[in-house]
């Protein structure tokens, strides 16, 4: 028996670094997906290959690989720990989600594997409870097994995303609400600019932000920054902690305002929120970089209504809301600006909100 499953990358429209602060975010699933072909084995071995990696990996299910294979073996290990009788597997991976671009190739890989395993074991993927369980397993695989201290946004949208919609995720009460994103009707395109600066190459600053947020919450005597107001934030003496907390508090408000803007069809208001989010990430949260700032500023100057860096930061991608008549001009201008600055040229993709993880075929 061979089963093929796939899961999408994602782009976050707004709400950055809020997930691990019990906050709000508004991501959408991309049409770009990671596909895994699984064949169960009679033993408890994993044999893993990926079209994106030179080296495969082979070992028993309870061994911990130190390569990309940890994302796959981690999901298998966590699902086994969760009580599922996951067999040994031959797994081959392929993807058109760019790796390390802030578009969550990691969650796409985890969720494709989890969905494939669920399909092999006959779990009901129509059931949202099953999907949330798989998303939780993938979050655990990434944080506990791979050791990347990310929040839960990526896996949640990969398991629950909906075509034509973004998802409002609330990490305080685990709320998931689809929000319509009728870009085409509005003559707009969500243009993703991949700066090709790979955030994995630039150190462990993501974890630093996470601990700074925890420190700010502790200094204010609360369990999470979700509970604080701007007036509380102003009471923080430490300049760095105050700026980190201000980003989280204002970003949660911008996510809420973005949903209101989308529901009212007010794209101008949404665009202004994207711009403000970028400024907050650049100046308060300190997670932007020269290439992301250049992409955002140039896209705006060439006709994007609004733009921001997206994803964890320190490289990766920016996203802009662009009239479809101006997309070519924006691409040309951004590419020219990168060339002028002597930077590696960016790559582009258009974010059309796609569907969640699924079993594609069983044979
Ligand atoms: P992002 O999720 O933004 O793409 P991450 O650093 O979180 O960036 O995850 C990228 C890592 O995930 C890669 O370096 C690799 O280890 C693993 N990965 C993702 N997609 C694949 C794939 N198709 N094949 C092999 N490994 C992958
Ligand atoms: Mg990732």
mmCIF file of C-alpha atoms and ligand atoms in Angstrom:
data_model
loop_
_atom_site.group_PDB
_atom_site.id
_atom_site.type_symbol
_atom_site.label_atom_id
_atom_site.label_comp_id
_atom_site.label_asym_id
_atom_site.label_seq_id
_atom_site.Cartn_x
_atom_site.Cartn_y
_atom_site.Cartn_z
ATOM 1 C CA UNK A 1 0.000 0.000 0.000
ATOM 2 C CA UNK A 2 1.214 3.491 -0.856
ATOM 3 C CA UNK A 3 -0.440 6.684 0.323
ATOM 4 C CA UNK A 4 0.241 10.209 -0.892
ATOM 5 C CA UNK A 5 -0.568 13.156 1.397
ATOM 6 C CA UNK A 6 0.186 16.860 1.164
ATOM 7 C CA UNK A 7 0.035 20.018 3.258
ATOM 8 C CA UNK A 8 0.374 23.693 2.375
ATOM 9 C CA UNK A 9 2.912 26.343 3.219
ATOM 10 C CA UNK A 10 1.425 29.519 4.612
ATOM 11 C CA UNK A 11 1.816 33.232 4.548
ATOM 12 C CA UNK A 12 0.865 35.278 7.555
ATOM 13 C CA UNK A 13 -1.180 38.314 6.579
ATOM 14 C CA UNK A 14 -0.701 39.934 9.985
ATOM 15 C CA UNK A 15 -0.034 38.991 13.619
ATOM 16 C CA UNK A 16 3.659 38.147 14.066
ATOM 17 C CA UNK A 17 5.238 36.481 17.126
ATOM 18 C CA UNK A 18 1.818 36.643 18.764
ATOM 19 C CA UNK A 19 1.096 32.903 18.772
ATOM 20 C CA UNK A 20 3.434 32.084 21.675
ATOM 21 C CA UNK A 21 2.051 35.103 23.552
ATOM 22 C CA UNK A 22 -1.513 33.730 23.608
ATOM 23 C CA UNK A 23 -2.331 36.305 20.953
ATOM 24 C CA UNK A 24 -3.992 36.685 17.565
ATOM 25 C CA UNK A 25 -2.817 36.112 14.010
ATOM 26 C CA UNK A 26 -4.316 35.920 10.535
ATOM 27 C CA UNK A 27 -2.478 33.467 8.253
ATOM 28 C CA UNK A 28 -3.622 31.779 5.053
ATOM 29 C CA UNK A 29 -2.638 28.484 3.457
ATOM 30 C CA UNK A 30 -0.672 28.798 0.213
ATOM 31 C CA UNK A 31 -1.307 26.867 -3.001
ATOM 32 C CA UNK A 32 2.338 25.690 -2.689
ATOM 33 C CA UNK A 33 2.459 22.328 -0.910
ATOM 34 C CA UNK A 34 4.725 19.627 0.436
ATOM 35 C CA UNK A 35 3.867 16.101 -0.650
ATOM 36 C CA UNK A 36 4.906 12.898 1.072
ATOM 37 C CA UNK A 37 4.577 9.397 -0.349
ATOM 38 C CA UNK A 38 4.331 6.817 2.445
ATOM 39 C CA UNK A 39 4.646 3.036 2.318
ATOM 40 C CA UNK A 40 4.254 1.162 5.627
ATOM 41 C CA UNK A 41 6.994 -1.314 6.538
ATOM 42 C CA UNK A 42 6.700 -4.559 8.475
ATOM 43 C CA UNK A 43 9.471 -3.405 10.887
ATOM 44 C CA UNK A 44 9.924 -0.214 12.913
ATOM 45 C CA UNK A 45 12.393 1.433 10.554
ATOM 46 C CA UNK A 46 12.074 4.820 8.894
ATOM 47 C CA UNK A 47 13.707 5.304 5.497
ATOM 48 C CA UNK A 48 13.420 8.928 4.432
ATOM 49 C CA UNK A 49 14.352 10.835 1.281
ATOM 50 C CA UNK A 50 13.572 14.335 0.058
ATOM 51 C CA UNK A 51 13.881 15.860 -3.395
ATOM 52 C CA UNK A 52 15.030 19.049 -1.615
ATOM 53 C CA UNK A 53 17.893 17.423 0.318
ATOM 54 C CA UNK A 54 20.949 15.495 -0.890
ATOM 55 C CA UNK A 55 21.103 13.150 2.076
ATOM 56 C CA UNK A 56 18.387 10.705 3.057
ATOM 57 C CA UNK A 57 18.113 9.140 6.489
ATOM 58 C CA UNK A 58 17.449 5.644 7.792
ATOM 59 C CA UNK A 59 16.993 4.474 11.353
ATOM 60 C CA UNK A 60 14.613 2.988 13.914
ATOM 61 C CA UNK A 61 11.474 5.014 14.819
ATOM 62 C CA UNK A 62 12.849 5.822 18.274
ATOM 63 C CA UNK A 63 16.104 7.317 17.003
ATOM 64 C CA UNK A 64 16.461 11.079 16.704
ATOM 65 C CA UNK A 65 17.980 12.277 13.420
ATOM 66 C CA UNK A 66 19.928 15.524 13.493
ATOM 67 C CA UNK A 67 19.117 16.547 9.913
ATOM 68 C CA UNK A 68 15.917 17.654 8.149
ATOM 69 C CA UNK A 69 14.719 14.094 8.826
ATOM 70 C CA UNK A 70 13.981 15.156 12.427
ATOM 71 C CA UNK A 71 10.842 16.953 11.180
ATOM 72 C CA UNK A 72 9.534 13.620 9.864
ATOM 73 C CA UNK A 73 10.835 11.302 12.596
ATOM 74 C CA UNK A 74 9.632 13.848 15.198
ATOM 75 C CA UNK A 75 6.048 13.657 13.959
ATOM 76 C CA UNK A 76 6.176 9.845 13.942
ATOM 77 C CA UNK A 77 7.663 9.778 17.462
ATOM 78 C CA UNK A 78 5.112 12.244 18.884
ATOM 79 C CA UNK A 79 2.162 10.425 17.289
ATOM 80 C CA UNK A 80 3.449 7.140 18.722
ATOM 81 C CA UNK A 81 3.818 8.838 22.101
ATOM 82 C CA UNK A 82 0.221 10.032 21.648
ATOM 83 C CA UNK A 83 -0.904 6.402 21.486
ATOM 84 C CA UNK A 84 -1.113 5.796 17.748
ATOM 85 C CA UNK A 85 0.393 2.568 16.378
ATOM 86 C CA UNK A 86 2.447 4.214 13.654
ATOM 87 C CA UNK A 87 4.332 1.553 11.676
ATOM 88 C CA UNK A 88 7.800 1.840 10.156
ATOM 89 C CA UNK A 89 7.668 3.826 6.942
ATOM 90 C CA UNK A 90 9.398 4.454 3.663
ATOM 91 C CA UNK A 91 8.753 8.143 3.016
ATOM 92 C CA UNK A 92 9.736 10.320 0.094
ATOM 93 C CA UNK A 93 9.174 14.054 0.228
ATOM 94 C CA UNK A 94 8.835 16.699 -2.474
ATOM 95 C CA UNK A 95 7.766 20.314 -2.177
ATOM 96 C CA UNK A 96 7.221 23.557 -4.010
ATOM 97 C CA UNK A 97 7.224 25.541 -0.740
ATOM 98 C CA UNK A 98 10.606 27.310 -0.617
ATOM 99 C CA UNK A 99 12.657 26.120 2.375
ATOM 100 C CA UNK A 100 13.569 28.678 5.039
ATOM 101 C CA UNK A 101 11.694 31.508 3.285
ATOM 102 C CA UNK A 102 9.327 32.263 6.177
ATOM 103 C CA UNK A 103 6.526 30.424 4.336
ATOM 104 C CA UNK A 104 6.567 27.476 6.698
ATOM 105 C CA UNK A 105 8.007 24.620 4.740
ATOM 106 C CA UNK A 106 8.647 23.035 8.147
ATOM 107 C CA UNK A 107 4.958 22.837 9.126
ATOM 108 C CA UNK A 108 4.038 21.803 5.573
ATOM 109 C CA UNK A 109 6.409 18.843 5.942
ATOM 110 C CA UNK A 110 5.223 17.933 9.455
ATOM 111 C CA UNK A 111 1.533 18.207 8.560
ATOM 112 C CA UNK A 112 1.914 16.236 5.320
ATOM 113 C CA UNK A 113 3.520 13.409 7.342
ATOM 114 C CA UNK A 114 0.927 13.569 10.144
ATOM 115 C CA UNK A 115 -1.935 13.573 7.641
ATOM 116 C CA UNK A 116 -0.413 10.686 5.709
ATOM 117 C CA UNK A 117 0.005 8.664 8.910
ATOM 118 C CA UNK A 118 -3.572 9.498 9.926
ATOM 119 C CA UNK A 119 -4.713 8.293 6.506
ATOM 120 C CA UNK A 120 -2.790 5.005 6.893
ATOM 121 C CA UNK A 121 -4.340 4.443 10.316
ATOM 122 C CA UNK A 122 -7.857 5.243 9.109
ATOM 123 C CA UNK A 123 -8.399 8.371 11.261
ATOM 124 C CA UNK A 124 -11.274 10.601 10.174
ATOM 125 C CA UNK A 125 -9.689 13.653 8.557
ATOM 126 C CA UNK A 126 -13.123 15.240 8.111
ATOM 127 C CA UNK A 127 -13.249 15.596 11.879
ATOM 128 C CA UNK A 128 -11.819 18.958 13.060
ATOM 129 C CA UNK A 129 -10.958 17.356 16.429
ATOM 130 C CA UNK A 130 -8.662 14.911 14.615
ATOM 131 C CA UNK A 131 -7.096 17.762 12.640
ATOM 132 C CA UNK A 132 -6.427 19.753 15.817
ATOM 133 C CA UNK A 133 -4.874 16.693 17.440
ATOM 134 C CA UNK A 134 -2.561 16.291 14.443
ATOM 135 C CA UNK A 135 -1.693 20.010 14.518
ATOM 136 C CA UNK A 136 -0.786 19.700 18.231
ATOM 137 C CA UNK A 137 1.417 16.697 17.471
ATOM 138 C CA UNK A 138 3.217 18.650 14.734
ATOM 139 C CA UNK A 139 3.745 21.618 17.089
ATOM 140 C CA UNK A 140 5.248 19.241 19.657
ATOM 141 C CA UNK A 141 7.457 17.669 16.983
ATOM 142 C CA UNK A 142 8.864 21.080 16.035
ATOM 143 C CA UNK A 143 9.324 22.454 19.538
ATOM 144 C CA UNK A 144 10.308 19.329 21.492
ATOM 145 C CA UNK A 145 11.907 17.159 18.858
ATOM 146 C CA UNK A 146 13.490 19.535 16.347
ATOM 147 C CA UNK A 147 14.061 22.123 19.073
ATOM 148 C CA UNK A 148 12.673 25.151 17.185
ATOM 149 C CA UNK A 149 10.751 27.186 19.797
ATOM 150 C CA UNK A 150 7.983 28.347 17.437
ATOM 151 C CA UNK A 151 4.347 28.982 18.350
ATOM 152 C CA UNK A 152 1.445 27.072 16.789
ATOM 153 C CA UNK A 153 0.356 29.299 13.907
ATOM 154 C CA UNK A 154 2.011 27.369 11.088
ATOM 155 C CA UNK A 155 0.749 23.900 11.925
ATOM 156 C CA UNK A 156 -2.758 25.161 12.750
ATOM 157 C CA UNK A 157 -3.257 26.852 9.392
ATOM 158 C CA UNK A 158 -1.668 23.932 7.518
ATOM 159 C CA UNK A 159 -4.187 21.535 9.136
ATOM 160 C CA UNK A 160 -7.255 23.827 9.087
ATOM 161 C CA UNK A 161 -6.764 26.362 6.245
ATOM 162 C CA UNK A 162 -9.620 27.020 3.847
ATOM 163 C CA UNK A 163 -9.559 28.022 0.148
ATOM 164 C CA UNK A 164 -10.489 31.682 -0.312
ATOM 165 C CA UNK A 165 -10.026 32.443 3.395
ATOM 166 C CA UNK A 166 -7.506 33.528 5.963
ATOM 167 C CA UNK A 167 -7.890 32.057 9.464
ATOM 168 C CA UNK A 168 -8.202 34.228 12.535
ATOM 169 C CA UNK A 169 -6.355 32.204 15.183
ATOM 170 C CA UNK A 170 -6.745 33.052 18.848
ATOM 171 C CA UNK A 171 -4.099 31.363 20.980
ATOM 172 C CA UNK A 172 -5.885 32.315 24.178
ATOM 173 C CA UNK A 173 -8.924 30.089 23.613
ATOM 174 C CA UNK A 174 -7.731 28.055 20.576
ATOM 175 C CA UNK A 175 -10.350 29.812 18.446
ATOM 176 C CA UNK A 176 -10.166 29.308 14.677
ATOM 177 C CA UNK A 177 -12.425 31.541 12.542
ATOM 178 C CA UNK A 178 -12.275 31.683 8.744
ATOM 179 C CA UNK A 179 -12.228 35.231 7.364
ATOM 180 C CA UNK A 180 -13.093 35.687 3.677
ATOM 181 C CA UNK A 181 -10.301 37.095 1.527
ATOM 182 C CA UNK A 182 -11.962 38.053 -1.784
ATOM 183 C CA UNK A 183 -8.768 39.451 -3.312
ATOM 184 C CA UNK A 184 -9.703 38.674 -6.894
ATOM 185 C CA UNK A 185 -13.068 40.430 -6.663
ATOM 186 C CA UNK A 186 -11.248 43.497 -5.345
ATOM 187 C CA UNK A 187 -8.707 43.416 -8.195
ATOM 188 C CA UNK A 188 -5.909 42.783 -5.706
ATOM 189 C CA UNK A 189 -3.051 40.343 -5.378
ATOM 190 C CA UNK A 190 -1.158 39.270 -2.283
ATOM 191 C CA UNK A 191 2.382 39.322 -3.586
ATOM 192 C CA UNK A 192 5.051 37.485 -1.614
ATOM 193 C CA UNK A 193 8.640 38.673 -2.053
ATOM 194 C CA UNK A 194 11.119 36.013 -0.928
ATOM 195 C CA UNK A 195 14.319 37.910 -0.148
ATOM 196 C CA UNK A 196 16.222 34.603 -0.239
ATOM 197 C CA UNK A 197 17.933 35.591 2.972
ATOM 198 C CA UNK A 198 17.576 32.320 4.864
ATOM 199 C CA UNK A 199 16.582 32.938 8.455
ATOM 200 C CA UNK A 200 17.950 29.586 9.622
ATOM 201 C CA UNK A 201 21.436 30.863 8.754
ATOM 202 C CA UNK A 202 21.234 33.906 10.993
ATOM 203 C CA UNK A 203 21.267 32.477 14.513
ATOM 204 C CA UNK A 204 18.876 31.850 17.375
ATOM 205 C CA UNK A 205 17.237 35.273 17.670
ATOM 206 C CA UNK A 206 13.726 33.829 17.409
ATOM 207 C CA UNK A 207 14.211 32.149 20.769
ATOM 208 C CA UNK A 208 15.582 35.426 22.190
ATOM 209 C CA UNK A 209 12.348 37.204 21.281
ATOM 210 C CA UNK A 210 10.365 34.447 22.889
ATOM 211 C CA UNK A 211 12.264 34.764 26.153
ATOM 212 C CA UNK A 212 12.104 38.580 26.084
ATOM 213 C CA UNK A 213 8.316 38.352 25.803
ATOM 214 C CA UNK A 214 8.241 35.902 28.720
ATOM 215 C CA UNK A 215 10.463 38.285 30.718
ATOM 216 C CA UNK A 216 8.181 41.252 29.929
ATOM 217 C CA UNK A 217 5.118 39.271 31.051
ATOM 218 C CA UNK A 218 6.911 38.198 34.243
ATOM 219 C CA UNK A 219 7.952 41.809 34.983
ATOM 220 C CA UNK A 220 4.290 42.836 34.667
ATOM 221 C CA UNK A 221 3.174 39.938 36.856
ATOM 222 C CA UNK A 222 0.985 38.268 34.217
ATOM 223 C CA UNK A 223 1.022 34.839 32.611
ATOM 224 C CA UNK A 224 1.125 36.218 29.054
ATOM 225 C CA UNK A 225 1.286 39.518 27.172
ATOM 226 C CA UNK A 226 -2.280 38.907 25.985
ATOM 227 C CA UNK A 227 -3.455 40.219 29.344
ATOM 228 C CA UNK A 228 -1.748 43.613 29.239
ATOM 229 C CA UNK A 229 -2.691 47.057 27.909
ATOM 230 C CA UNK A 230 -0.474 49.764 26.427
ATOM 231 C CA UNK A 231 -0.641 51.599 29.756
ATOM 232 C CA UNK A 232 0.808 48.478 31.438
ATOM 233 C CA UNK A 233 3.543 48.304 28.816
ATOM 234 C CA UNK A 234 4.585 51.885 29.588
ATOM 235 C CA UNK A 235 5.297 50.790 33.164
ATOM 236 C CA UNK A 236 8.163 48.557 32.022
ATOM 237 C CA UNK A 237 11.490 50.199 32.897
ATOM 238 C CA UNK A 238 13.603 48.175 30.517
ATOM 239 C CA UNK A 239 13.575 49.757 27.056
ATOM 240 C CA UNK A 240 13.995 46.463 25.183
ATOM 241 C CA UNK A 241 11.251 44.658 27.107
ATOM 242 C CA UNK A 242 8.961 47.686 26.710
ATOM 243 C CA UNK A 243 9.419 47.705 22.934
ATOM 244 C CA UNK A 244 8.946 43.942 22.641
ATOM 245 C CA UNK A 245 5.730 44.081 24.682
ATOM 246 C CA UNK A 246 4.466 47.124 22.760
ATOM 247 C CA UNK A 247 4.818 45.188 19.501
ATOM 248 C CA UNK A 248 2.771 42.284 20.846
ATOM 249 C CA UNK A 249 0.002 44.484 22.286
ATOM 250 C CA UNK A 250 -0.295 46.711 19.199
ATOM 251 C CA UNK A 251 -0.004 43.723 16.836
ATOM 252 C CA UNK A 252 -2.941 41.958 18.509
ATOM 253 C CA UNK A 253 -4.988 45.158 18.032
ATOM 254 C CA UNK A 254 -3.929 45.334 14.379
ATOM 255 C CA UNK A 255 -5.082 41.741 13.797
ATOM 256 C CA UNK A 256 -8.477 42.591 15.256
ATOM 257 C CA UNK A 257 -8.678 45.765 13.154
ATOM 258 C CA UNK A 258 -7.653 43.807 10.050
ATOM 259 C CA UNK A 259 -10.582 41.432 10.492
ATOM 260 C CA UNK A 260 -12.928 44.421 10.836
ATOM 261 C CA UNK A 261 -11.406 45.979 7.698
ATOM 262 C CA UNK A 262 -11.779 42.729 5.719
ATOM 263 C CA UNK A 263 -15.360 42.287 6.825
ATOM 264 C CA UNK A 264 -16.093 45.852 5.674
ATOM 265 C CA UNK A 265 -14.197 45.348 2.387
ATOM 266 C CA UNK A 266 -11.954 48.246 3.418
ATOM 267 C CA UNK A 267 -8.669 47.303 1.718
ATOM 268 C CA UNK A 268 -7.158 50.728 2.317
ATOM 269 C CA UNK A 269 -7.545 50.268 6.055
ATOM 270 C CA UNK A 270 -6.049 46.765 5.814
ATOM 271 C CA UNK A 271 -3.082 48.121 3.853
ATOM 272 C CA UNK A 272 -2.405 50.783 6.491
ATOM 273 C CA UNK A 273 -2.388 48.068 9.164
ATOM 274 C CA UNK A 274 0.157 46.042 7.168
ATOM 275 C CA UNK A 275 2.399 49.108 6.974
ATOM 276 C CA UNK A 276 2.064 49.789 10.699
ATOM 277 C CA UNK A 277 2.828 46.149 11.472
ATOM 278 C CA UNK A 278 6.072 46.372 9.509
ATOM 279 C CA UNK A 279 7.161 49.500 11.371
ATOM 280 C CA UNK A 280 6.418 47.772 14.677
ATOM 281 C CA UNK A 281 8.454 44.695 13.726
ATOM 282 C CA UNK A 282 11.295 46.853 12.434
ATOM 283 C CA UNK A 283 11.504 49.367 15.284
ATOM 284 C CA UNK A 284 9.985 47.694 18.350
ATOM 285 C CA UNK A 285 10.510 43.980 17.814
ATOM 286 C CA UNK A 286 13.802 44.293 15.876
ATOM 287 C CA UNK A 287 13.198 41.301 13.596
ATOM 288 C CA UNK A 288 13.478 42.938 10.184
ATOM 289 C CA UNK A 289 16.660 43.218 8.120
ATOM 290 C CA UNK A 290 17.978 45.380 5.308
ATOM 291 C CA UNK A 291 16.565 43.145 2.557
ATOM 292 C CA UNK A 292 13.082 42.981 4.115
ATOM 293 C CA UNK A 293 12.989 46.750 4.639
ATOM 294 C CA UNK A 294 14.087 47.308 1.054
ATOM 295 C CA UNK A 295 11.439 44.915 -0.297
ATOM 296 C CA UNK A 296 8.703 46.613 1.737
ATOM 297 C CA UNK A 297 9.740 50.205 0.968
ATOM 298 C CA UNK A 298 10.267 49.577 -2.743
ATOM 299 C CA UNK A 299 7.015 47.650 -3.129
ATOM 300 C CA UNK A 300 5.149 50.529 -1.458
ATOM 301 C CA UNK A 301 6.840 53.125 -3.656
ATOM 302 C CA UNK A 302 5.985 51.113 -6.806
ATOM 303 C CA UNK A 303 2.277 50.902 -6.022
ATOM 304 C CA UNK A 304 1.635 48.293 -3.311
ATOM 305 C CA UNK A 305 -1.196 49.582 -1.094
ATOM 306 C CA UNK A 306 0.565 48.214 1.977
ATOM 307 C CA UNK A 307 3.369 45.774 2.771
ATOM 308 C CA UNK A 308 5.129 44.099 5.677
ATOM 309 C CA UNK A 309 7.702 41.459 6.420
ATOM 310 C CA UNK A 310 6.026 38.153 7.241
ATOM 311 C CA UNK A 311 7.035 35.092 9.247
ATOM 312 C CA UNK A 312 9.539 34.877 12.067
ATOM 313 C CA UNK A 313 11.883 37.523 10.645
ATOM 314 C CA UNK A 314 15.667 37.962 10.245
ATOM 315 C CA UNK A 315 15.213 37.179 6.537
ATOM 316 C CA UNK A 316 12.544 35.243 4.688
ATOM 317 C CA UNK A 317 9.688 36.986 2.934
ATOM 318 C CA UNK A 318 7.658 40.163 2.734
ATOM 319 C CA UNK A 319 4.036 40.340 1.661
ATOM 320 C CA UNK A 320 2.322 43.200 -0.143
ATOM 321 C CA UNK A 321 -1.255 44.017 -1.057
ATOM 322 C CA UNK A 322 -0.971 45.050 -4.704
ATOM 323 C CA UNK A 323 -3.526 46.095 -7.351
ATOM 324 C CA UNK A 324 -3.341 43.407 -10.061
ATOM 325 C CA UNK A 325 -2.611 46.056 -12.701
ATOM 326 C CA UNK A 326 0.549 47.057 -10.776
ATOM 327 C CA UNK A 327 2.006 43.634 -9.902
ATOM 328 C CA UNK A 328 4.498 43.542 -12.789
ATOM 329 C CA UNK A 329 5.676 47.061 -11.993
ATOM 330 C CA UNK A 330 6.160 46.183 -8.317
ATOM 331 C CA UNK A 331 8.178 43.076 -9.195
ATOM 332 C CA UNK A 332 10.350 44.970 -11.675
ATOM 333 C CA UNK A 333 11.005 47.803 -9.240
ATOM 334 C CA UNK A 334 11.841 45.543 -6.296
ATOM 335 C CA UNK A 335 14.156 43.397 -8.426
ATOM 336 C CA UNK A 336 15.913 46.523 -9.757
ATOM 337 C CA UNK A 337 16.365 47.872 -6.221
ATOM 338 C CA UNK A 338 17.955 44.578 -5.094
ATOM 339 C CA UNK A 339 20.230 44.570 -8.153
ATOM 340 C CA UNK A 340 21.257 48.192 -7.483
ATOM 341 C CA UNK A 341 22.083 47.320 -3.896
ATOM 342 C CA UNK A 342 24.207 44.365 -5.024
ATOM 343 C CA UNK A 343 21.870 41.889 -3.306
ATOM 344 C CA UNK A 344 20.837 38.441 -4.434
ATOM 345 C CA UNK A 345 17.666 38.859 -6.511
ATOM 346 C CA UNK A 346 14.375 38.039 -4.791
ATOM 347 C CA UNK A 347 11.841 35.426 -5.888
ATOM 348 C CA UNK A 348 8.086 36.077 -6.064
ATOM 349 C CA UNK A 349 4.934 34.141 -5.579
ATOM 350 C CA UNK A 350 1.277 35.049 -5.542
ATOM 351 C CA UNK A 351 -0.547 33.949 -2.399
ATOM 352 C CA UNK A 352 -3.916 32.538 -3.411
ATOM 353 C CA UNK A 353 -5.531 31.160 -0.236
ATOM 354 C CA UNK A 354 -5.432 27.385 -0.677
ATOM 355 C CA UNK A 355 -6.713 24.313 1.151
ATOM 356 C CA UNK A 356 -5.549 22.376 4.201
ATOM 357 C CA UNK A 357 -3.566 19.159 4.523
ATOM 358 C CA UNK A 358 -5.197 16.176 2.804
ATOM 359 C CA UNK A 359 -4.738 12.638 1.589
ATOM 360 C CA UNK A 360 -4.275 12.918 -2.173
ATOM 361 C CA UNK A 361 -4.330 9.251 -3.144
ATOM 362 C CA UNK A 362 -4.188 5.733 -1.763
ATOM 363 C CA UNK A 363 -2.987 2.934 -4.008
HETATM 364 P P1 LIG B 1 10.373 27.687 7.038
HETATM 365 O O1 LIG B 1 9.430 26.857 7.807
HETATM 366 O O2 LIG B 1 10.081 29.137 7.098
HETATM 367 O O3 LIG B 1 10.527 27.235 5.612
HETATM 368 P P2 LIG B 1 12.217 26.524 8.908
HETATM 369 O O4 LIG B 1 13.622 26.851 9.263
HETATM 370 O O5 LIG B 1 11.208 26.535 9.977
HETATM 371 O O6 LIG B 1 11.810 27.511 7.714
HETATM 372 O O7 LIG B 1 12.161 25.105 8.246
HETATM 373 C C1 LIG B 1 13.012 24.788 7.169
HETATM 374 C C2 LIG B 1 13.616 23.404 7.402
HETATM 375 O O8 LIG B 1 12.576 22.399 7.321
HETATM 376 C C3 LIG B 1 14.584 23.007 6.318
HETATM 377 O O9 LIG B 1 15.888 23.498 6.582
HETATM 378 C C4 LIG B 1 14.530 21.473 6.378
HETATM 379 O O10 LIG B 1 15.293 20.992 7.465
HETATM 380 C C5 LIG B 1 13.069 21.223 6.711
HETATM 381 N N1 LIG B 1 12.294 21.029 5.477
HETATM 382 C C6 LIG B 1 11.246 21.760 5.049
HETATM 383 N N2 LIG B 1 10.760 21.313 3.873
HETATM 384 C C7 LIG B 1 11.527 20.243 3.544
HETATM 385 C C8 LIG B 1 11.546 19.343 2.422
HETATM 386 N N3 LIG B 1 10.690 19.455 1.402
HETATM 387 N N4 LIG B 1 12.471 18.359 2.442
HETATM 388 C C9 LIG B 1 13.345 18.235 3.457
HETATM 389 N N5 LIG B 1 13.377 19.064 4.512
HETATM 390 C C10 LIG B 1 12.491 20.064 4.574
HETATM 391 MG MG1 LIG B 2 9.185 26.890 9.911
#
